[in-house]
Amino acid sequence: MTPIILAITCLPVITFCYVGLCAVSPFGTCRKCRGFGFAMTTDRKGRAKRGKHCRRCDGTGKRIRTGRHLYHLAARLHRDGTH
Protein backbone atom coordinates (compact mmCIF):
# COMPACT_ATOMS: atom_id res chain seq x y z
CA MET A 1 0.00 0.00 0.00
CA THR A 2 1.43 3.35 -0.96
CA PRO A 3 1.79 6.09 1.66
CA ILE A 4 -0.67 8.37 -0.15
CA ILE A 5 -3.44 5.77 -0.12
CA LEU A 6 -2.71 5.03 3.53
CA ALA A 7 -2.93 8.73 4.38
CA ILE A 8 -6.21 9.09 2.47
CA THR A 9 -7.77 6.17 4.35
CA CYS A 10 -6.49 7.31 7.77
CA LEU A 11 -7.67 10.92 7.45
CA PRO A 12 -11.44 10.17 7.74
CA VAL A 13 -10.80 7.84 10.68
CA ILE A 14 -8.86 10.53 12.54
CA THR A 15 -11.52 13.12 11.69
CA PHE A 16 -14.40 10.98 12.95
CA CYS A 17 -12.49 10.17 16.14
CA TYR A 18 -11.97 13.90 16.82
CA VAL A 19 -15.65 14.61 16.08
CA GLY A 20 -16.61 11.90 18.56
CA LEU A 21 -14.24 13.35 21.15
CA CYS A 22 -15.75 16.82 20.70
CA ALA A 23 -19.26 15.36 21.06
CA VAL A 24 -18.46 13.39 24.22
CA SER A 25 -16.11 15.87 25.89
CA PRO A 26 -16.53 19.41 24.51
CA PHE A 27 -14.07 20.92 26.99
CA GLY A 28 -10.35 20.17 27.16
CA THR A 29 -7.67 21.30 29.55
CA CYS A 30 -6.26 24.77 29.14
CA ARG A 31 -2.89 24.68 27.39
CA LYS A 32 -1.55 27.76 29.13
CA CYS A 33 -2.07 26.67 32.74
CA ARG A 34 -2.23 22.90 32.00
CA GLY A 35 -5.59 22.59 33.78
CA PHE A 36 -4.55 24.13 37.11
CA GLY A 37 -6.43 27.42 36.62
CA PHE A 38 -3.35 29.38 37.66
CA ALA A 39 0.27 29.68 36.65
CA MET A 40 2.84 27.80 38.69
CA THR A 41 5.79 29.80 39.97
CA THR A 42 8.59 29.07 42.40
CA ASP A 43 9.64 30.90 45.49
CA ARG A 44 13.24 31.83 46.29
CA LYS A 45 13.93 28.39 47.74
CA GLY A 46 12.79 26.68 44.53
CA ARG A 47 9.53 25.26 45.88
CA ALA A 48 6.45 25.41 43.65
CA LYS A 49 3.73 27.83 44.64
CA ARG A 50 0.51 29.16 43.22
CA GLY A 51 0.96 31.99 40.73
CA LYS A 52 -1.39 34.33 38.91
CA HIS A 53 -4.98 33.52 37.96
CA CYS A 54 -5.15 32.22 34.34
CA ARG A 55 -6.85 34.75 32.11
CA ARG A 56 -7.25 32.39 29.17
CA CYS A 57 -9.54 29.91 30.95
CA ASP A 58 -10.71 32.30 33.69
CA GLY A 59 -9.34 30.04 36.38
CA THR A 60 -11.46 26.98 35.52
CA GLY A 61 -8.66 25.01 33.85
CA LYS A 62 -10.99 24.06 30.98
CA ARG A 63 -11.32 25.51 27.47
CA ILE A 64 -13.73 24.67 24.67
CA ARG A 65 -12.18 22.46 21.99
CA THR A 66 -11.55 23.89 18.52
CA GLY A 67 -13.87 21.40 16.83
CA ARG A 68 -16.69 22.18 19.24
CA HIS A 69 -16.16 25.92 18.69
CA LEU A 70 -16.39 25.42 14.90
CA TYR A 71 -19.57 23.38 15.38
CA HIS A 72 -21.12 26.20 17.44
CA LEU A 73 -20.21 28.74 14.76
CA ALA A 74 -21.76 26.61 12.00
CA ALA A 75 -24.90 25.95 14.06
CA ARG A 76 -25.29 29.67 14.82
CA LEU A 77 -24.85 30.56 11.15
CA HIS A 78 -27.45 27.96 10.14
CA ARG A 79 -29.88 29.09 12.85
CA ASP A 80 -29.54 32.75 11.89
CA GLY A 81 -30.00 31.96 8.20
CA THR A 82 -33.15 29.90 8.62
CA HIS A 83 -35.06 32.15 11.02
N, CA, C and O atoms as a DFTB+ gen file, in Angstrom:
332 C
 N C O
     1  1       0.843      -1.171       0.000
     2  2       0.000       0.000       0.000
     3  2       0.895       1.243       0.000
     4  3       1.828       1.351       0.796
     5  1       0.602       2.151      -0.881
     6  2       1.430       3.349      -0.962
     7  2       1.093       4.307       0.187
     8  3      -0.010       4.262       0.732
     9  1       2.031       5.156       0.547
    10  2       1.786       6.085       1.665
    11  2       0.630       7.052       1.397
    12  3      -0.063       7.453       2.331
    13  1       0.417       7.427       0.150
    14  2      -0.670       8.372      -0.150
    15  2      -2.020       7.713       0.094
    16  3      -2.913       8.332       0.674
    17  1      -2.179       6.477      -0.337
    18  2      -3.442       5.771      -0.120
    19  2      -3.659       5.539       1.378
    20  3      -4.780       5.659       1.873
    21  1      -2.612       5.216       2.075
    22  2      -2.715       5.026       3.525
    23  2      -3.132       6.323       4.217
    24  3      -3.955       6.300       5.132
    25  1      -2.575       7.439       3.790
    26  2      -2.933       8.731       4.379
    27  2      -4.386       9.088       4.075
    28  3      -5.088       9.626       4.931
    29  1      -4.836       8.789       2.856
    30  2      -6.209       9.091       2.472
    31  2      -7.193       8.254       3.286
    32  3      -8.262       8.744       3.649
    33  1      -6.852       7.015       3.573
    34  2      -7.765       6.174       4.354
    35  2      -7.715       6.500       5.845
    36  3      -8.711       6.307       6.543
    37  1      -6.595       6.985       6.344
    38  2      -6.485       7.314       7.772
    39  2      -7.105       8.660       8.112
    40  3      -7.544       8.853       9.246
    41  1      -7.158       9.589       7.179
    42  2      -7.675      10.925       7.451
    43  2      -9.139      10.910       7.899
    44  3      -9.452      11.566       8.892
    45  1     -10.058      10.197       7.224
    46  2     -11.438      10.170       7.736
    47  2     -11.561       9.503       9.110
    48  3     -12.395       9.906       9.920
    49  1     -10.750       8.502       9.371
    50  2     -10.799       7.840      10.676
    51  2     -10.389       8.811      11.774
    52  3     -11.046       8.886      12.812
    53  1      -9.324       9.545      11.559
    54  2      -8.862      10.527      12.544
    55  2      -9.897      11.629      12.727
    56  3     -10.140      12.075      13.849
    57  1     -10.513      12.073      11.622
    58  2     -11.522      13.124      11.692
    59  2     -12.735      12.667      12.487
    60  3     -13.221      13.405      13.343
    61  1     -13.230      11.472      12.223
    62  2     -14.396      10.976      12.946
    63  2     -14.086      10.732      14.423
    64  3     -14.957      10.914      15.273
    65  1     -12.877      10.329      14.731
    66  2     -12.491      10.173      16.137
    67  2     -12.485      11.517      16.852
    68  3     -12.927      11.602      17.997
    69  1     -11.989      12.574      16.197
    70  2     -11.974      13.900      16.815
    71  2     -13.390      14.446      16.966
    72  3     -13.702      15.094      17.965
    73  1     -14.253      14.185      15.973
    74  2     -15.653      14.613      16.075
    75  2     -16.323      13.914      17.251
    76  3     -17.078      14.539      17.995
    77  1     -16.055      12.633      17.423
    78  2     -16.605      11.904      18.561
    79  2     -16.092      12.433      19.888
    80  3     -16.848      12.534      20.854
    81  1     -14.812      12.771      19.941
    82  2     -14.235      13.345      21.152
    83  2     -14.891      14.678      21.485
    84  3     -15.194      14.946      22.647
    85  1     -15.114      15.518      20.473
    86  2     -15.755      16.816      20.704
    87  2     -17.204      16.646      21.150
    88  3     -17.711      17.458      21.924
    89  1     -17.878      15.597      20.669
    90  2     -19.264      15.363      21.064
    91  2     -19.340      14.857      22.508
    92  3     -20.219      15.267      23.266
    93  1     -18.429      13.977      22.880
    94  2     -18.462      13.387      24.222
    95  2     -17.893      14.342      25.256
    96  3     -18.465      14.499      26.335
    97  1     -16.778      14.981      24.944
    98  2     -16.111      15.869      25.887
    99  2     -15.806      17.192      25.198
   100  3     -14.728      17.346      24.624
   101  1     -16.738      18.161      25.240
   102  2     -16.526      19.414      24.509
   103  2     -15.458      20.322      25.109
   104  3     -14.992      21.245      24.441
   105  1     -15.066      20.079      26.350
   106  2     -14.068      20.923      26.993
   107  2     -12.784      20.139      27.226
   108  3     -12.818      18.996      27.682
   109  1     -11.658      20.759      26.912
   110  2     -10.346      20.166      27.163
   111  2      -9.594      21.014      28.162
   112  3     -10.051      22.092      28.541
   113  1      -8.448      20.535      28.588
   114  2      -7.673      21.301      29.554
   115  2      -7.033      22.515      28.882
   116  3      -6.698      22.482      27.698
   117  1      -6.876      23.548      29.632
   118  2      -6.257      24.774      29.138
   119  2      -4.779      24.507      28.888
   120  3      -4.096      23.928      29.733
   121  1      -4.287      24.929      27.728
   122  2      -2.891      24.682      27.387
   123  2      -1.950      25.637      28.093
   124  3      -0.775      25.318      28.278
   125  1      -2.433      26.785      28.486
   126  2      -1.549      27.757      29.133
   127  2      -1.250      27.373      30.576
   128  3      -0.097      27.412      31.005
   129  1      -2.285      27.003      31.325
   130  2      -2.070      26.674      32.738
   131  2      -2.067      25.163      32.979
   132  3      -1.924      24.725      34.120
   133  1      -2.222      24.373      31.937
   134  2      -2.233      22.904      32.003
   135  2      -3.305      22.366      32.941
   136  3      -3.103      21.346      33.601
   137  1      -4.459      23.061      33.001
   138  2      -5.591      22.586      33.779
   139  2      -5.585      22.982      35.247
   140  3      -6.505      22.607      35.974
   141  1      -4.588      23.722      35.710
   142  2      -4.552      24.134      37.110
   143  2      -5.478      25.319      37.381
   144  3      -6.046      25.421      38.468
   145  1      -5.636      26.210      36.411
   146  2      -6.427      27.416      36.618
   147  2      -5.576      28.586      37.064
   148  3      -6.072      29.701      37.229
   149  1      -4.291      28.328      37.259
   150  2      -3.354      29.378      37.660
   151  2      -1.970      28.975      37.182
   152  3      -1.707      27.800      36.926
   153  1      -1.101      29.945      37.066
   154  2       0.270      29.676      36.649
   155  2       1.069      29.199      37.856
   156  3       0.861      29.663      38.977
   157  1       1.970      28.281      37.614
   158  2       2.839      27.798      38.691
   159  2       4.126      28.618      38.677
   160  3       4.738      28.813      37.626
   161  1       4.523      29.086      39.832
   162  2       5.786      29.796      39.970
   163  2       6.572      29.146      41.102
   164  3       6.073      28.248      41.780
   165  1       7.774      29.596      41.295
   166  2       8.588      29.069      42.396
   167  2       8.994      30.217      43.306
   168  3       9.152      31.361      42.878
   169  1       9.155      29.874      44.562
   170  2       9.640      30.896      45.485
   171  2      11.170      30.916      45.450
   172  3      11.780      30.235      44.626
   173  1      11.782      31.687      46.332
   174  2      13.245      31.829      46.290
   175  2      13.975      30.549      46.675
   176  3      15.146      30.378      46.335
   177  1      13.303      29.662      47.371
   178  2      13.927      28.391      47.744
   179  2      13.758      27.320      46.669
   180  3      14.322      26.232      46.781
   181  1      12.977      27.628      45.619
   182  2      12.785      26.680      44.530
   183  2      11.552      25.818      44.669
   184  3      11.318      24.943      43.835
   185  1      10.753      26.042      45.703
   186  2       9.528      25.265      45.878
   187  2       8.420      25.843      45.011
   188  3       8.342      27.056      44.815
   189  1       7.562      24.967      44.494
   190  2       6.454      25.407      43.648
   191  2       5.393      26.092      44.503
   192  3       5.108      25.669      45.623
   193  1       4.819      27.152      43.957
   194  2       3.728      27.828      44.645
   195  2       2.741      28.344      43.607
   196  3       3.040      28.425      42.416
   197  1       1.576      28.685      44.089
   198  2       0.514      29.160      43.216
   199  2       0.858      30.544      42.682
   200  3       1.288      31.428      43.423
   201  1       0.655      30.711      41.356
   202  2       0.955      31.985      40.726
   203  2      -0.309      32.758      40.401
   204  3      -1.296      32.689      41.134
   205  1      -0.275      33.485      39.310
   206  2      -1.393      34.328      38.906
   207  2      -2.562      33.499      38.382
   208  3      -2.391      32.382      37.894
   209  1      -3.743      34.074      38.499
   210  2      -4.979      33.522      37.965
   211  2      -4.879      33.476      36.436
   212  3      -4.459      34.459      35.827
   213  1      -5.256      32.355      35.799
   214  2      -5.149      32.218      34.343
   215  2      -6.261      33.015      33.666
   216  3      -7.444      32.799      33.929
   217  1      -5.866      33.935      32.794
   218  2      -6.854      34.754      32.107
   219  2      -7.465      34.026      30.920
   220  3      -8.587      34.336      30.519
   221  1      -6.757      33.076      30.360
   222  2      -7.251      32.386      29.170
   223  2      -8.465      31.510      29.479
   224  3      -9.429      31.491      28.714
   225  1      -8.421      30.789      30.593
   226  2      -9.542      29.905      30.945
   227  2     -10.369      30.462      32.096
   228  3     -11.320      29.816      32.535
   229  1     -10.033      31.629      32.585
   230  2     -10.706      32.305      33.693
   231  2     -10.647      31.485      34.978
   232  3     -11.571      31.517      35.790
   233  1      -9.556      30.756      35.149
   234  2      -9.335      30.038      36.383
   235  2     -10.038      28.696      36.494
   236  3      -9.934      28.042      37.532
   237  1     -10.758      28.258      35.450
   238  2     -11.458      26.979      35.515
   239  2     -10.555      25.820      35.133
   240  3     -10.775      24.693      35.578
   241  1      -9.548      26.075      34.320
   242  2      -8.662      25.010      33.854
   243  2      -9.194      24.306      32.624
   244  3      -8.539      23.400      32.107
   245  1     -10.366      24.697      32.139
   246  2     -10.989      24.057      30.977
   247  2     -11.237      25.084      29.884
   248  3     -11.597      26.227      30.163
   249  1     -11.041      24.669      28.638
   250  2     -11.319      25.506      27.466
   251  2     -12.135      24.704      26.478
   252  3     -12.033      23.478      26.447
   253  1     -12.934      25.361      25.677
   254  2     -13.728      24.672      24.671
   255  2     -12.800      24.217      23.543
   256  3     -11.907      24.956      23.128
   257  1     -13.019      22.999      23.053
   258  2     -12.180      22.456      21.989
   259  2     -12.433      23.192      20.680
   260  3     -13.508      23.757      20.478
   261  1     -11.450      23.186      19.800
   262  2     -11.553      23.893      18.518
   263  2     -12.681      23.330      17.675
   264  3     -13.438      24.091      17.071
   265  1     -12.805      22.022      17.622
   266  2     -13.870      21.401      16.835
   267  2     -15.244      21.764      17.348
   268  3     -16.159      22.006      16.560
   269  1     -15.402      21.805      18.659
   270  2     -16.692      22.177      19.242
   271  2     -16.988      23.640      18.968
   272  3     -18.142      23.996      18.729
   273  1     -15.977      24.496      18.996
   274  2     -16.155      25.917      18.685
   275  2     -16.599      26.091      17.237
   276  3     -17.496      26.888      16.959
   277  1     -15.983      25.355      16.309
   278  2     -16.390      25.424      14.903
   279  2     -17.809      24.922      14.709
   280  3     -18.554      25.469      13.895
   281  1     -18.196      23.878      15.452
   282  2     -19.567      23.381      15.377
   283  2     -20.555      24.448      15.851
   284  3     -21.600      24.638      15.229
   285  1     -20.236      25.147      16.945
   286  2     -21.116      26.202      17.444
   287  2     -21.247      27.337      16.430
   288  3     -22.334      27.884      16.250
   289  1     -20.149      27.692      15.771
   290  2     -20.213      28.744      14.756
   291  2     -21.090      28.335      13.593
   292  3     -21.895      29.134      13.114
   293  1     -20.946      27.097      13.128
   294  2     -21.759      26.611      12.002
   295  2     -23.229      26.515      12.391
   296  3     -24.103      26.860      11.597
   297  1     -23.509      26.051      13.610
   298  2     -24.899      25.953      14.065
   299  2     -25.533      27.330      14.198
   300  3     -26.700      27.511      13.851
   301  1     -24.773      28.305      14.700
   302  2     -25.293      29.671      14.823
   303  2     -25.556      30.285      13.453
   304  3     -26.557      30.975      13.264
   305  1     -24.668      30.039      12.501
   306  2     -24.852      30.555      11.147
   307  2     -26.087      29.928      10.501
   308  3     -26.855      30.618       9.832
   309  1     -26.277      28.635      10.696
   310  2     -27.447      27.963      10.142
   311  2     -28.731      28.461      10.798
   312  3     -29.729      28.694      10.116
   313  1     -28.705      28.623      12.122
   314  2     -29.875      29.086      12.850
   315  2     -30.253      30.505      12.453
   316  3     -31.435      30.812      12.305
   317  1     -29.257      31.375      12.279
   318  2     -29.539      32.753      11.886
   319  2     -30.023      32.840      10.447
   320  3     -30.790      33.742      10.107
   321  1     -29.589      31.920       9.601
   322  2     -29.997      31.956       8.203
   323  2     -31.371      31.381       7.952
   324  3     -31.998      31.712       6.945
   325  1     -31.858      30.528       8.839
   326  2     -33.152      29.902       8.619
   327  2     -34.292      30.590       9.370
   328  3     -35.458      30.306       9.096
   329  1     -33.993      31.463      10.285
   330  2     -35.062      32.150      11.016
   331  2     -35.317      33.504      10.476
   332  3     -36.187      34.215      10.980
